[in-house]
C-alpha positions in Angstrom: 9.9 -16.6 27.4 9.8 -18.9 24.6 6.4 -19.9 25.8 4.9 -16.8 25.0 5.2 -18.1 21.2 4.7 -21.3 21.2 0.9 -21.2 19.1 3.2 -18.5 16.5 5.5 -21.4 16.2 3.2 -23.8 16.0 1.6 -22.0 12.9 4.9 -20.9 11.5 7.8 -23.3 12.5 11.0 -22.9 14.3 12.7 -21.3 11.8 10.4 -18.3 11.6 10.7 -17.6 14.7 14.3 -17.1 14.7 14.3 -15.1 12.1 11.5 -12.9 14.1 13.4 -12.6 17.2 16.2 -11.0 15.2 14.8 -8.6 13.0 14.7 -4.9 14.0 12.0 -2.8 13.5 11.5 1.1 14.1 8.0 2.7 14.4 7.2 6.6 13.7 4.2 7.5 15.6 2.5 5.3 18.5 -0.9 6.8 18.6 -4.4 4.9 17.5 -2.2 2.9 14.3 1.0 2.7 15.6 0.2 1.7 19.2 -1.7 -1.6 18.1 1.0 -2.1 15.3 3.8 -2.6 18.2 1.2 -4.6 20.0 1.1 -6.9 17.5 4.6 -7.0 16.5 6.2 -8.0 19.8 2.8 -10.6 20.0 4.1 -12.4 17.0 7.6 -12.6 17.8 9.7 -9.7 17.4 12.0 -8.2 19.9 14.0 -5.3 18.9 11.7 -2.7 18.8 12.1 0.9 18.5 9.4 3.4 19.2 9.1 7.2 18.2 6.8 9.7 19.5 6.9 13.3 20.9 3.4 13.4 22.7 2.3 12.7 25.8 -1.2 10.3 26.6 -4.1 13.2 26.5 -7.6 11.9 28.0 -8.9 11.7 24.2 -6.4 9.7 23.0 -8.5 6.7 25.3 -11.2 5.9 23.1 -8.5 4.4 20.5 -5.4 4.0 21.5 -3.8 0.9 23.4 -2.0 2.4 25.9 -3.9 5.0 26.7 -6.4 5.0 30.4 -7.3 6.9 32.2 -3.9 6.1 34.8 -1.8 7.2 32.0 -3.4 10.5 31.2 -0.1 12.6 31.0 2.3 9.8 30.7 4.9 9.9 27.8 3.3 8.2 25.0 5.9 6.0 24.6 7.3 5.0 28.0 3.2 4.1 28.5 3.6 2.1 25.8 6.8 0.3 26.3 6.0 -0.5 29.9 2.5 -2.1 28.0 5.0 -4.1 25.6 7.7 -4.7 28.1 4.3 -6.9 30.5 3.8 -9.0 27.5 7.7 -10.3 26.8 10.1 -9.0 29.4 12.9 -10.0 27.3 12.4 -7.9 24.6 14.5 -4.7 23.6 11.9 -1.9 23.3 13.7 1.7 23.1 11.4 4.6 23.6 12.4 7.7 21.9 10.0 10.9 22.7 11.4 12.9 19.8 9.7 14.1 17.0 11.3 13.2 13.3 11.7 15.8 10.9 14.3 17.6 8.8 16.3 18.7 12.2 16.2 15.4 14.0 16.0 12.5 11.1 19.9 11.8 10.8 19.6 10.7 14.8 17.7 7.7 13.7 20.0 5.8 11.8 17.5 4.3 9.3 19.4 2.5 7.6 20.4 0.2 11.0 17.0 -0.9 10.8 15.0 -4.0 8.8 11.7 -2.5 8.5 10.9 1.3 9.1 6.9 1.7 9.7 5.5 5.4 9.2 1.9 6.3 11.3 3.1 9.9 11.4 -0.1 12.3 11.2 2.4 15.6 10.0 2.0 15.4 6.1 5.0 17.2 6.5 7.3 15.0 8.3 5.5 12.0 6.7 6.6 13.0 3.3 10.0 13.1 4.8 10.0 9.8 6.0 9.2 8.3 3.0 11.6 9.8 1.4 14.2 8.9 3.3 13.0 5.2 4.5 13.1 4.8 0.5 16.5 5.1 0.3 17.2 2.4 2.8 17.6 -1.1 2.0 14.8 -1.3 4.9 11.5 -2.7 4.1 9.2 -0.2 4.7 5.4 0.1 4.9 2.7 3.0 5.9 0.0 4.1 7.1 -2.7 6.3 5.1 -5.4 8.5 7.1 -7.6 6.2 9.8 -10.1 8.8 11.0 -13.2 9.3 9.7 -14.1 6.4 9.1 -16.4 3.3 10.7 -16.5 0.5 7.8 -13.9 -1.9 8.4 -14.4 -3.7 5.4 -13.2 -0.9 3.2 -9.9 -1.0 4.8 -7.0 -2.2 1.9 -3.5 -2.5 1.4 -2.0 -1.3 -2.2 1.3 0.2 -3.4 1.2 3.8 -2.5 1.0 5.3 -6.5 -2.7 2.9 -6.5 -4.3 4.2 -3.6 -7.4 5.9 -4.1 -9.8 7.8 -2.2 -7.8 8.7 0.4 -6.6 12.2 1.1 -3.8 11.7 2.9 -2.1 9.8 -0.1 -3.4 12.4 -2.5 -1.6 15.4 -0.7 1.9 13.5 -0.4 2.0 12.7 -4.2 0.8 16.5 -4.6 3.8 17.4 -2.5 6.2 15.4 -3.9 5.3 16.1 -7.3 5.3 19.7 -6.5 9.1 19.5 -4.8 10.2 17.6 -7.5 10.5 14.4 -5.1 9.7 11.0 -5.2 10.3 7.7 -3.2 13.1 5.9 -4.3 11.4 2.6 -4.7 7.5 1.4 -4.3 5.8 0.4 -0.7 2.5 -0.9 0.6 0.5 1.4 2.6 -2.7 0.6 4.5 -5.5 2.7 3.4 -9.6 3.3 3.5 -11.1 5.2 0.6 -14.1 6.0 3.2 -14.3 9.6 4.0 -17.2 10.6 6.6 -17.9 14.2 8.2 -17.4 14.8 11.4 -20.8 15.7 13.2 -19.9 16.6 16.6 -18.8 19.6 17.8 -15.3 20.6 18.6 -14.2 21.9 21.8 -10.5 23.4 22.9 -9.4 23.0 25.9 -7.1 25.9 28.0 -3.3 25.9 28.0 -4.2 24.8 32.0 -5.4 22.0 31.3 -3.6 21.2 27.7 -0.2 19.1 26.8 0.6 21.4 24.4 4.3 23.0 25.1 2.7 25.6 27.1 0.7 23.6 29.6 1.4 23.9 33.2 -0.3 21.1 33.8 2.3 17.9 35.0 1.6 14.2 34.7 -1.0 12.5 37.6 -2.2 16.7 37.4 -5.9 15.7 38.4 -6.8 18.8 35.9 -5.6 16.4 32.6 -8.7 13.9 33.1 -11.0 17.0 32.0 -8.5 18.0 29.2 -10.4 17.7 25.3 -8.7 19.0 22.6 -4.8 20.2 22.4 -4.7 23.3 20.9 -1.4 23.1 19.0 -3.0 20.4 16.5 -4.0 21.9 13.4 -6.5 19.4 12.8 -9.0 17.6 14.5 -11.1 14.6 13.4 -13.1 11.9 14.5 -11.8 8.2 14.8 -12.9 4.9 15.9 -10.8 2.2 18.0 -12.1 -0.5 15.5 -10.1 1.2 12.6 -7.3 2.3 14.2 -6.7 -1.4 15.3 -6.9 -2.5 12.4 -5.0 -0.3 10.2 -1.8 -1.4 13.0 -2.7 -4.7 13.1 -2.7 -5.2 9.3 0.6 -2.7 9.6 1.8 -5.2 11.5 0.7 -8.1 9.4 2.8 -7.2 6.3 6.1 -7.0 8.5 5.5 -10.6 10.1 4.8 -11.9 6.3 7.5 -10.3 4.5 10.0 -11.7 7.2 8.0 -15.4 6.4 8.6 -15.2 2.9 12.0 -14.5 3.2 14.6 -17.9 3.0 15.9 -18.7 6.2 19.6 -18.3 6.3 20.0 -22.1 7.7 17.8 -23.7 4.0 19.5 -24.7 1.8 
């Protein structure tokens, strides 16, 4: 399998590599950021991989994120997605975990077992958790801002998560934490777009037949999921674009395989 890498080594050395191969890395939330950010992560090198998400692949979820066809409509997110990462380096240790973290599940995780934590949870509410808690870890940990509505790619950024502007998804976090009497631990990066656009289409939800909400009937290969829309039991629902959901995983993904670049190898002297 050491083919696979061989243009990553050839840009980064031996060395790097090595250090890739043994790093392990846990990811909260594998929809349109977090699906292209394990992509790209087990593309460049690393191998131990843990992936955490609850849902199941719903018919809208195709326009942006990887795993998602129309063959994996009502598929666990992330046994779609680990059979995706699994085709690109056989060898590689992907756990799947369909659980949802919050206050009532977060101790199963182990955090602190992990070298990077990587947060593309949508719940403000279990996001502010995560932070919280990754912050306390001698982890590494970077995360992901709001990528819906928006189309400009060029207004995508990275910036310590006190500096990011524009963005409402920051904005309500250091409300709540402020409010709770909370904060991080320590600073991280986050990726971010201080572009806001309205949505101009119109909304549709779709029946508990036909939905993957906890209520559905519906089962996996159910001919009825490939005319399911919206899932009722999301509070919110915006527009979003493949192009910037990409790229807020990808550049995700980018600040993992450089902070593991800049670090001394344990073999210089």
């Amino acid at each position: 399998m050491t083919a696979i890498f061989r243009r990553m080594e050839l840009l980064v050395g031996n060395a790097a590599m090595e250090q890739l191969y043994a790093k392990r890395v846990i990811i909260f939330g594998v929809g349109g950021v977090g699906s292209w950010c394990a992509e790209s992560l087990v593309r460049s090198g690393i191998r131990r991989l843990t992936i955490v998400d609850s849902d199941r692949v719903c018919i809208t979820n195709i326009n942006r994120q990887l795993m998602a066809t129309t063959e994996t409509v009502g598929q666990v997110k992330v046994e779609a997605l680990k059979q995706r990462l699994l085709s690109i380096n056989p060898s590689a240790e992907i756990t799947a975990l369909q659980q949802i973290f919050c206050q009532d599940t977060a101790d199963s995780f182990q955090l602190d077992t992990y070298d990077y934590i990587i947060d593309a949870i949508d719940s403000l509410k279990d996001k502010a958790l995560l932070i919280l808690l990754a912050t306390q870890t001698q982890a590494r940990f970077f995360s992901s801002m709001g990528a819906a509505l928006k189309m400009d790619p060029t207004r995508i950024r990275v910036a310590e998560f006190w500096r990011v502007q524009g963005d409402p998804l920051a904005r309500a976090l250091r409300k709540r934490f402020k409010r709770d009497g909370q904060y991080p631990k320590r600073k991280f990066q986050c990726i971010y777009s201080d572009e806001l656009l309205q949505n101009l289409g119109t909304v549709t939800t779709c029946g508990t037949e036909q939905c993957l909400c906890p209520k559905a009937k519906a089962g996996p290969g159910d001919p009825a999921l490939l005319n399911h829309e919206w899932c009722s039991a999301k509070a919110q629902i915006n527009g979003t674009v493949a192009h910037i959901t990409a790229i807020f995983g990808f550049m995700l993904a980018s600040l993992v395989v450089q902070d593991v670049l800049k670090a001394p190898s344990p073999t210089a002297s």
